[in-house]
Amino acid sequence: MFDSFFHSLRTLWGDEVARRSTVPERWIMVDVETTGLNPAKDRLLAIAAIALHRDPLTKNLRVAIGDSFEVVLRQDRPSDRNNILIHHIGEHAQTVGEAPVVALEKFRAWVGASPLLAYHAAFDAEMIQRAYRSHHLSPLKVDWLDVEPLARLFGGNSRAKALDDWLAHFNIECAVRHQAASDAFATAELLLRLWPAIRQETQTWRGMTRLAKAAAWIRP
């Protein structure tokens, strides 16, 4: 079965993740697992996400372990063996997962109005929105932001291209690579490493969106 990575972290960290008295701004880091890399035809298998809270007073950014989400969507037919070897969601886990409509609506409720981030966010966004459309649900109406151009702009490593490159550059350990919850947590850690440089330019979501769009024009 799909192990709860975030549940283990909550158990280890306990009360450290308690909310502060001031209401933080909430951003959500997302990662998905799919049957392949073609958003036009491949299916969504799993969603994992973890919130980042920006303190409105100090402007500090932190990963909120207690504010996380993960689900495997039930599949009519499991993905092939080669695909399973990548994401480790076995045939049984895929066939007994959450009913897709229920899973997607739970994700919508948990996200609320919070904006979403991902590394190469266009892929995650299209896979998630296509799943809503394919099950005749209204799409998520939230902003998306790609972490990749921010990493190129503020990461200080002109050779890094893939997420693995950035994790290695910052010595970030990913517990289980290509497992959605673990990847989402590692990418959230990446944003934390980038944050000191980002906050010198902007401390707001709108400002980060502007910077990411500007960086997207820079040749990798």
PDB file of C-alpha atoms in Angstrom:
ATOM      1  CA  MET A   1       0.000   0.000   0.000  1.00  0.00           C
ATOM      2  CA  PHE A   2       1.048   3.605  -0.518  1.00  0.00           C
ATOM      3  CA  ASP A   3       2.933   4.439   2.699  1.00  0.00           C
ATOM      4  CA  SER A   4       2.152   7.776   4.355  1.00  0.00           C
ATOM      5  CA  PHE A   5       5.434   9.690   4.189  1.00  0.00           C
ATOM      6  CA  PHE A   6       3.877  12.801   5.715  1.00  0.00           C
ATOM      7  CA  HIS A   7       2.293  10.804   8.554  1.00  0.00           C
ATOM      8  CA  SER A   8       5.755   9.570   9.536  1.00  0.00           C
ATOM      9  CA  LEU A   9       7.103  13.116   9.520  1.00  0.00           C
ATOM     10  CA  ARG A  10       4.226  14.364  11.659  1.00  0.00           C
ATOM     11  CA  THR A  11       4.890  11.580  14.159  1.00  0.00           C
ATOM     12  CA  LEU A  12       8.567  12.509  14.372  1.00  0.00           C
ATOM     13  CA  TRP A  13       8.093  16.275  14.555  1.00  0.00           C
ATOM     14  CA  GLY A  14       4.977  16.383  16.703  1.00  0.00           C
ATOM     15  CA  ASP A  15       4.118  19.755  18.220  1.00  0.00           C
ATOM     16  CA  GLU A  16       6.772  21.600  16.205  1.00  0.00           C
ATOM     17  CA  VAL A  17       4.234  22.046  13.439  1.00  0.00           C
ATOM     18  CA  ALA A  18       1.607  23.785  15.578  1.00  0.00           C
ATOM     19  CA  ARG A  19       0.194  26.913  14.000  1.00  0.00           C
ATOM     20  CA  ARG A  20       1.301  30.298  15.279  1.00  0.00           C
ATOM     21  CA  SER A  21      -1.082  32.871  16.731  1.00  0.00           C
ATOM     22  CA  THR A  22      -0.768  34.959  13.564  1.00  0.00           C
ATOM     23  CA  VAL A  23      -2.371  33.453  10.481  1.00  0.00           C
ATOM     24  CA  PRO A  24       0.379  32.584   7.966  1.00  0.00           C
ATOM     25  CA  GLU A  25       0.147  32.953   4.233  1.00  0.00           C
ATOM     26  CA  ARG A  26      -0.236  29.419   2.850  1.00  0.00           C
ATOM     27  CA  TRP A  27       1.466  28.123  -0.286  1.00  0.00           C
ATOM     28  CA  ILE A  28       1.317  24.477  -1.369  1.00  0.00           C
ATOM     29  CA  MET A  29       4.081  22.391  -2.946  1.00  0.00           C
ATOM     30  CA  VAL A  30       2.675  19.607  -5.138  1.00  0.00           C
ATOM     31  CA  ASP A  31       4.014  16.476  -6.791  1.00  0.00           C
ATOM     32  CA  VAL A  32       2.165  13.843  -8.804  1.00  0.00           C
ATOM     33  CA  GLU A  33       2.769  10.302  -9.958  1.00  0.00           C
ATOM     34  CA  THR A  34       1.405   9.296 -13.356  1.00  0.00           C
ATOM     35  CA  THR A  35       1.329   6.410 -15.812  1.00  0.00           C
ATOM     36  CA  GLY A  36       3.726   8.307 -18.077  1.00  0.00           C
ATOM     37  CA  LEU A  37       5.014  11.693 -19.181  1.00  0.00           C
ATOM     38  CA  ASN A  38       2.402  12.588 -21.783  1.00  0.00           C
ATOM     39  CA  PRO A  39      -0.250  14.854 -20.204  1.00  0.00           C
ATOM     40  CA  ALA A  40      -2.516  14.332 -23.210  1.00  0.00           C
ATOM     41  CA  LYS A  41      -2.952  10.582 -22.705  1.00  0.00           C
ATOM     42  CA  ASP A  42      -1.390   9.364 -19.445  1.00  0.00           C
ATOM     43  CA  ARG A  43      -3.346   8.995 -16.215  1.00  0.00           C
ATOM     44  CA  LEU A  44      -2.941  10.544 -12.776  1.00  0.00           C
ATOM     45  CA  LEU A  45      -2.027   7.930 -10.154  1.00  0.00           C
ATOM     46  CA  ALA A  46      -1.276   9.911  -7.021  1.00  0.00           C
ATOM     47  CA  ILE A  47      -1.133  13.421  -5.606  1.00  0.00           C
ATOM     48  CA  ALA A  48       0.974  14.520  -2.673  1.00  0.00           C
ATOM     49  CA  ALA A  49       1.313  18.049  -1.366  1.00  0.00           C
ATOM     50  CA  ILE A  50       2.671  19.922   1.604  1.00  0.00           C
ATOM     51  CA  ALA A  51       2.008  23.462   2.735  1.00  0.00           C
ATOM     52  CA  LEU A  52       4.560  26.192   3.258  1.00  0.00           C
ATOM     53  CA  HIS A  53       3.595  28.941   5.672  1.00  0.00           C
ATOM     54  CA  ARG A  54       4.977  32.465   5.297  1.00  0.00           C
ATOM     55  CA  ASP A  55       4.914  34.379   8.544  1.00  0.00           C
ATOM     56  CA  PRO A  56       3.213  37.748   7.923  1.00  0.00           C
ATOM     57  CA  LEU A  57       5.406  39.477  10.507  1.00  0.00           C
ATOM     58  CA  THR A  58       8.888  38.031  10.019  1.00  0.00           C
ATOM     59  CA  LYS A  59       8.398  37.034   6.341  1.00  0.00           C
ATOM     60  CA  ASN A  60      10.091  33.731   7.185  1.00  0.00           C
ATOM     61  CA  LEU A  61       9.027  30.657   5.236  1.00  0.00           C
ATOM     62  CA  ARG A  62       8.649  27.218   6.813  1.00  0.00           C
ATOM     63  CA  VAL A  63       7.421  23.780   5.809  1.00  0.00           C
ATOM     64  CA  ALA A  64       4.241  22.927   7.719  1.00  0.00           C
ATOM     65  CA  ILE A  65       4.514  19.155   8.225  1.00  0.00           C
ATOM     66  CA  GLY A  66       1.093  18.958   9.877  1.00  0.00           C
ATOM     67  CA  ASP A  67      -0.541  20.568   6.849  1.00  0.00           C
ATOM     68  CA  SER A  68      -0.111  17.943   4.131  1.00  0.00           C
ATOM     69  CA  PHE A  69      -2.094  15.764   1.742  1.00  0.00           C
ATOM     70  CA  GLU A  70      -1.520  12.504  -0.109  1.00  0.00           C
ATOM     71  CA  VAL A  71      -3.757  10.111  -1.984  1.00  0.00           C
ATOM     72  CA  VAL A  72      -3.628   7.303  -4.545  1.00  0.00           C
ATOM     73  CA  LEU A  73      -6.425   7.412  -7.110  1.00  0.00           C
ATOM     74  CA  ARG A  74      -8.129   4.099  -7.830  1.00  0.00           C
ATOM     75  CA  GLN A  75      -7.340   2.779 -11.320  1.00  0.00           C
ATOM     76  CA  ASP A  76      -9.544   0.595 -13.519  1.00  0.00           C
ATOM     77  CA  ARG A  77      -6.343  -0.942 -14.840  1.00  0.00           C
ATOM     78  CA  PRO A  78      -2.933  -0.669 -13.144  1.00  0.00           C
ATOM     79  CA  SER A  79       0.004   0.872 -14.950  1.00  0.00           C
ATOM     80  CA  ASP A  80       2.607  -1.405 -16.492  1.00  0.00           C
ATOM     81  CA  ARG A  81       5.513  -2.992 -14.636  1.00  0.00           C
ATOM     82  CA  ASN A  82       8.138  -0.535 -15.907  1.00  0.00           C
ATOM     83  CA  ASN A  83       6.024   2.374 -14.699  1.00  0.00           C
ATOM     84  CA  ILE A  84       5.529   0.756 -11.286  1.00  0.00           C
ATOM     85  CA  LEU A  85       9.297   0.343 -10.917  1.00  0.00           C
ATOM     86  CA  ILE A  86       9.599   4.142 -11.134  1.00  0.00           C
ATOM     87  CA  HIS A  87       6.963   5.267  -8.618  1.00  0.00           C
ATOM     88  CA  HIS A  88       6.595   2.063  -6.539  1.00  0.00           C
ATOM     89  CA  ILE A  89       2.789   2.229  -6.402  1.00  0.00           C
ATOM     90  CA  GLY A  90       1.974  -1.433  -6.932  1.00  0.00           C
ATOM     91  CA  GLU A  91      -0.955  -2.979  -8.761  1.00  0.00           C
ATOM     92  CA  HIS A  92      -2.866  -3.684  -5.545  1.00  0.00           C
ATOM     93  CA  ALA A  93      -2.398  -0.126  -4.251  1.00  0.00           C
ATOM     94  CA  GLN A  94      -3.671   1.231  -7.555  1.00  0.00           C
ATOM     95  CA  THR A  95      -6.782  -0.975  -7.623  1.00  0.00           C
ATOM     96  CA  VAL A  96      -7.799  -0.254  -3.993  1.00  0.00           C
ATOM     97  CA  GLY A  97      -7.013   3.458  -4.006  1.00  0.00           C
ATOM     98  CA  GLU A  98      -9.523   6.242  -3.354  1.00  0.00           C
ATOM     99  CA  ALA A  99     -12.323   6.698  -5.859  1.00  0.00           C
ATOM    100  CA  PRO A 100     -11.024   9.426  -8.210  1.00  0.00           C
ATOM    101  CA  VAL A 101     -13.965  11.802  -7.782  1.00  0.00           C
ATOM    102  CA  VAL A 102     -13.716  11.546  -3.985  1.00  0.00           C
ATOM    103  CA  ALA A 103      -9.925  11.959  -4.043  1.00  0.00           C
ATOM    104  CA  LEU A 104     -10.036  14.992  -6.323  1.00  0.00           C
ATOM    105  CA  GLU A 105     -12.755  16.723  -4.319  1.00  0.00           C
ATOM    106  CA  LYS A 106     -10.844  16.066  -1.091  1.00  0.00           C
ATOM    107  CA  PHE A 107      -7.800  17.654  -2.693  1.00  0.00           C
ATOM    108  CA  ARG A 108      -9.867  20.665  -3.781  1.00  0.00           C
ATOM    109  CA  ALA A 109     -11.216  21.130  -0.259  1.00  0.00           C
ATOM    110  CA  TRP A 110      -7.748  20.834   1.299  1.00  0.00           C
ATOM    111  CA  VAL A 111      -6.179  23.271  -1.171  1.00  0.00           C
ATOM    112  CA  GLY A 112      -8.893  25.879  -0.757  1.00  0.00           C
ATOM    113  CA  ALA A 113      -7.720  29.152  -2.282  1.00  0.00           C
ATOM    114  CA  SER A 114      -4.014  28.520  -1.643  1.00  0.00           C
ATOM    115  CA  PRO A 115      -1.702  28.830  -4.666  1.00  0.00           C
ATOM    116  CA  LEU A 116       0.242  25.785  -5.843  1.00  0.00           C
ATOM    117  CA  LEU A 117       3.902  25.274  -6.685  1.00  0.00           C
ATOM    118  CA  ALA A 118       5.798  22.417  -8.305  1.00  0.00           C
ATOM    119  CA  TYR A 119       9.061  21.751 -10.102  1.00  0.00           C
ATOM    120  CA  HIS A 120       8.093  21.918 -13.798  1.00  0.00           C
ATOM    121  CA  ALA A 121       4.635  22.934 -12.625  1.00  0.00           C
ATOM    122  CA  ALA A 122       3.054  22.880 -16.087  1.00  0.00           C
ATOM    123  CA  PHE A 123       3.122  19.075 -16.093  1.00  0.00           C
ATOM    124  CA  ASP A 124       1.622  18.673 -12.606  1.00  0.00           C
ATOM    125  CA  ALA A 125      -1.014  21.312 -13.322  1.00  0.00           C
ATOM    126  CA  GLU A 126      -2.095  19.720 -16.599  1.00  0.00           C
ATOM    127  CA  MET A 127      -2.236  16.194 -15.136  1.00  0.00           C
ATOM    128  CA  ILE A 128      -4.351  17.355 -12.203  1.00  0.00           C
ATOM    129  CA  GLN A 129      -6.662  19.575 -14.259  1.00  0.00           C
ATOM    130  CA  ARG A 130      -7.090  16.868 -16.891  1.00  0.00           C
ATOM    131  CA  ALA A 131      -8.116  14.422 -14.143  1.00  0.00           C
ATOM    132  CA  TYR A 132     -10.807  16.862 -13.010  1.00  0.00           C
ATOM    133  CA  ARG A 133     -12.042  17.272 -16.588  1.00  0.00           C
ATOM    134  CA  SER A 134     -12.032  13.532 -17.306  1.00  0.00           C
ATOM    135  CA  HIS A 135     -14.267  12.940 -14.267  1.00  0.00           C
ATOM    136  CA  HIS A 136     -16.596  15.803 -15.253  1.00  0.00           C
ATOM    137  CA  LEU A 137     -15.523  17.994 -12.357  1.00  0.00           C
ATOM    138  CA  SER A 138     -14.830  21.701 -12.501  1.00  0.00           C
ATOM    139  CA  PRO A 139     -11.075  22.412 -12.560  1.00  0.00           C
ATOM    140  CA  LEU A 140      -9.131  23.914  -9.685  1.00  0.00           C
ATOM    141  CA  LYS A 141      -9.247  27.694  -9.813  1.00  0.00           C
ATOM    142  CA  VAL A 142      -5.939  28.542  -8.177  1.00  0.00           C
ATOM    143  CA  ASP A 143      -2.623  30.047  -9.244  1.00  0.00           C
ATOM    144  CA  TRP A 144       0.353  27.846 -10.152  1.00  0.00           C
ATOM    145  CA  LEU A 145       4.039  28.723  -9.923  1.00  0.00           C
ATOM    146  CA  ASP A 146       7.031  26.831 -11.347  1.00  0.00           C
ATOM    147  CA  VAL A 147       9.975  26.445  -8.957  1.00  0.00           C
ATOM    148  CA  GLU A 148      12.435  25.630 -11.758  1.00  0.00           C
ATOM    149  CA  PRO A 149      12.970  29.193 -13.079  1.00  0.00           C
ATOM    150  CA  LEU A 150      13.327  30.467  -9.514  1.00  0.00           C
ATOM    151  CA  ALA A 151      16.051  27.878  -8.934  1.00  0.00           C
ATOM    152  CA  ARG A 152      17.878  29.009 -12.079  1.00  0.00           C
ATOM    153  CA  LEU A 153      17.586  32.637 -11.033  1.00  0.00           C
ATOM    154  CA  PHE A 154      18.537  32.279  -7.364  1.00  0.00           C
ATOM    155  CA  GLY A 155      20.198  28.860  -6.980  1.00  0.00           C
ATOM    156  CA  GLY A 156      23.733  29.840  -7.899  1.00  0.00           C
ATOM    157  CA  ASN A 157      24.392  26.825 -10.125  1.00  0.00           C
ATOM    158  CA  SER A 158      24.357  27.464 -13.855  1.00  0.00           C
ATOM    159  CA  ARG A 159      24.849  23.753 -14.641  1.00  0.00           C
ATOM    160  CA  ALA A 160      21.828  22.423 -12.752  1.00  0.00           C
ATOM    161  CA  LYS A 161      18.842  21.510 -14.897  1.00  0.00           C
ATOM    162  CA  ALA A 162      16.872  18.652 -13.345  1.00  0.00           C
ATOM    163  CA  LEU A 163      15.417  18.536  -9.836  1.00  0.00           C
ATOM    164  CA  ASP A 164      18.040  15.930  -8.932  1.00  0.00           C
ATOM    165  CA  ASP A 165      20.757  18.453  -9.826  1.00  0.00           C
ATOM    166  CA  TRP A 166      19.321  21.041  -7.451  1.00  0.00           C
ATOM    167  CA  LEU A 167      18.844  18.548  -4.640  1.00  0.00           C
ATOM    168  CA  ALA A 168      22.476  17.507  -4.989  1.00  0.00           C
ATOM    169  CA  HIS A 169      23.631  21.133  -5.209  1.00  0.00           C
ATOM    170  CA  PHE A 170      21.981  21.976  -1.876  1.00  0.00           C
ATOM    171  CA  ASN A 171      22.676  18.577  -0.276  1.00  0.00           C
ATOM    172  CA  ILE A 172      18.955  17.917   0.144  1.00  0.00           C
ATOM    173  CA  GLU A 173      18.188  14.273   0.823  1.00  0.00           C
ATOM    174  CA  CYS A 174      15.065  12.892  -0.833  1.00  0.00           C
ATOM    175  CA  ALA A 175      13.898   9.871   1.163  1.00  0.00           C
ATOM    176  CA  VAL A 176      12.355   8.031  -1.803  1.00  0.00           C
ATOM    177  CA  ARG A 177      12.894   9.684  -5.175  1.00  0.00           C
ATOM    178  CA  HIS A 178       9.894   9.496  -7.534  1.00  0.00           C
ATOM    179  CA  GLN A 179       7.517   8.963  -4.633  1.00  0.00           C
ATOM    180  CA  ALA A 180       5.119  11.904  -4.671  1.00  0.00           C
ATOM    181  CA  ALA A 181       5.139  12.787  -0.969  1.00  0.00           C
ATOM    182  CA  SER A 182       8.904  12.507  -0.665  1.00  0.00           C
ATOM    183  CA  ASP A 183       9.462  14.546  -3.831  1.00  0.00           C
ATOM    184  CA  ALA A 184       7.030  17.254  -2.685  1.00  0.00           C
ATOM    185  CA  PHE A 185       8.835  17.535   0.646  1.00  0.00           C
ATOM    186  CA  ALA A 186      12.260  17.690  -1.040  1.00  0.00           C
ATOM    187  CA  THR A 187      11.050  20.387  -3.447  1.00  0.00           C
ATOM    188  CA  ALA A 188       9.645  22.367  -0.515  1.00  0.00           C
ATOM    189  CA  GLU A 189      13.089  22.109   1.100  1.00  0.00           C
ATOM    190  CA  LEU A 190      14.592  23.406  -2.139  1.00  0.00           C
ATOM    191  CA  LEU A 191      12.355  26.475  -2.001  1.00  0.00           C
ATOM    192  CA  LEU A 192      13.462  27.069   1.596  1.00  0.00           C
ATOM    193  CA  ARG A 193      17.097  27.072   0.436  1.00  0.00           C
ATOM    194  CA  LEU A 194      16.235  29.558  -2.300  1.00  0.00           C
ATOM    195  CA  TRP A 195      14.143  31.768  -0.027  1.00  0.00           C
ATOM    196  CA  PRO A 196      16.964  33.901   1.510  1.00  0.00           C
ATOM    197  CA  ALA A 197      17.965  35.044  -1.988  1.00  0.00           C
ATOM    198  CA  ILE A 198      14.368  35.381  -3.198  1.00  0.00           C
ATOM    199  CA  ARG A 199      13.291  37.517  -0.249  1.00  0.00           C
ATOM    200  CA  GLN A 200      15.958  40.079  -1.076  1.00  0.00           C
ATOM    201  CA  GLU A 201      13.996  40.726  -4.273  1.00  0.00           C
ATOM    202  CA  THR A 202      10.436  40.014  -3.129  1.00  0.00           C
ATOM    203  CA  GLN A 203       8.531  38.557  -0.200  1.00  0.00           C
ATOM    204  CA  THR A 204       5.149  38.068  -1.848  1.00  0.00           C
ATOM    205  CA  TRP A 205       3.482  35.494  -4.077  1.00  0.00           C
ATOM    206  CA  ARG A 206       2.837  38.111  -6.743  1.00  0.00           C
ATOM    207  CA  GLY A 207       6.493  39.123  -6.702  1.00  0.00           C
ATOM    208  CA  MET A 208       7.642  35.505  -7.032  1.00  0.00           C
ATOM    209  CA  THR A 209       5.276  35.010  -9.959  1.00  0.00           C
ATOM    210  CA  ARG A 210       6.779  38.047 -11.662  1.00  0.00           C
ATOM    211  CA  LEU A 211      10.328  36.794 -11.083  1.00  0.00           C
ATOM    212  CA  ALA A 212       9.506  33.275 -12.301  1.00  0.00           C
ATOM    213  CA  LYS A 213       7.967  34.635 -15.497  1.00  0.00           C
ATOM    214  CA  ALA A 214      11.005  36.829 -16.086  1.00  0.00           C
ATOM    215  CA  ALA A 215      13.401  33.926 -15.447  1.00  0.00           C
ATOM    216  CA  ALA A 216      11.454  31.689 -17.823  1.00  0.00           C
ATOM    217  CA  TRP A 217      12.778  33.833 -20.696  1.00  0.00           C
ATOM    218  CA  ILE A 218      16.375  33.154 -19.681  1.00  0.00           C
ATOM    219  CA  ARG A 219      17.908  30.303 -21.675  1.00  0.00           C
ATOM    220  CA  PRO A 220      18.619  27.330 -19.344  1.00  0.00           C
TER     221      PRO A 220
END
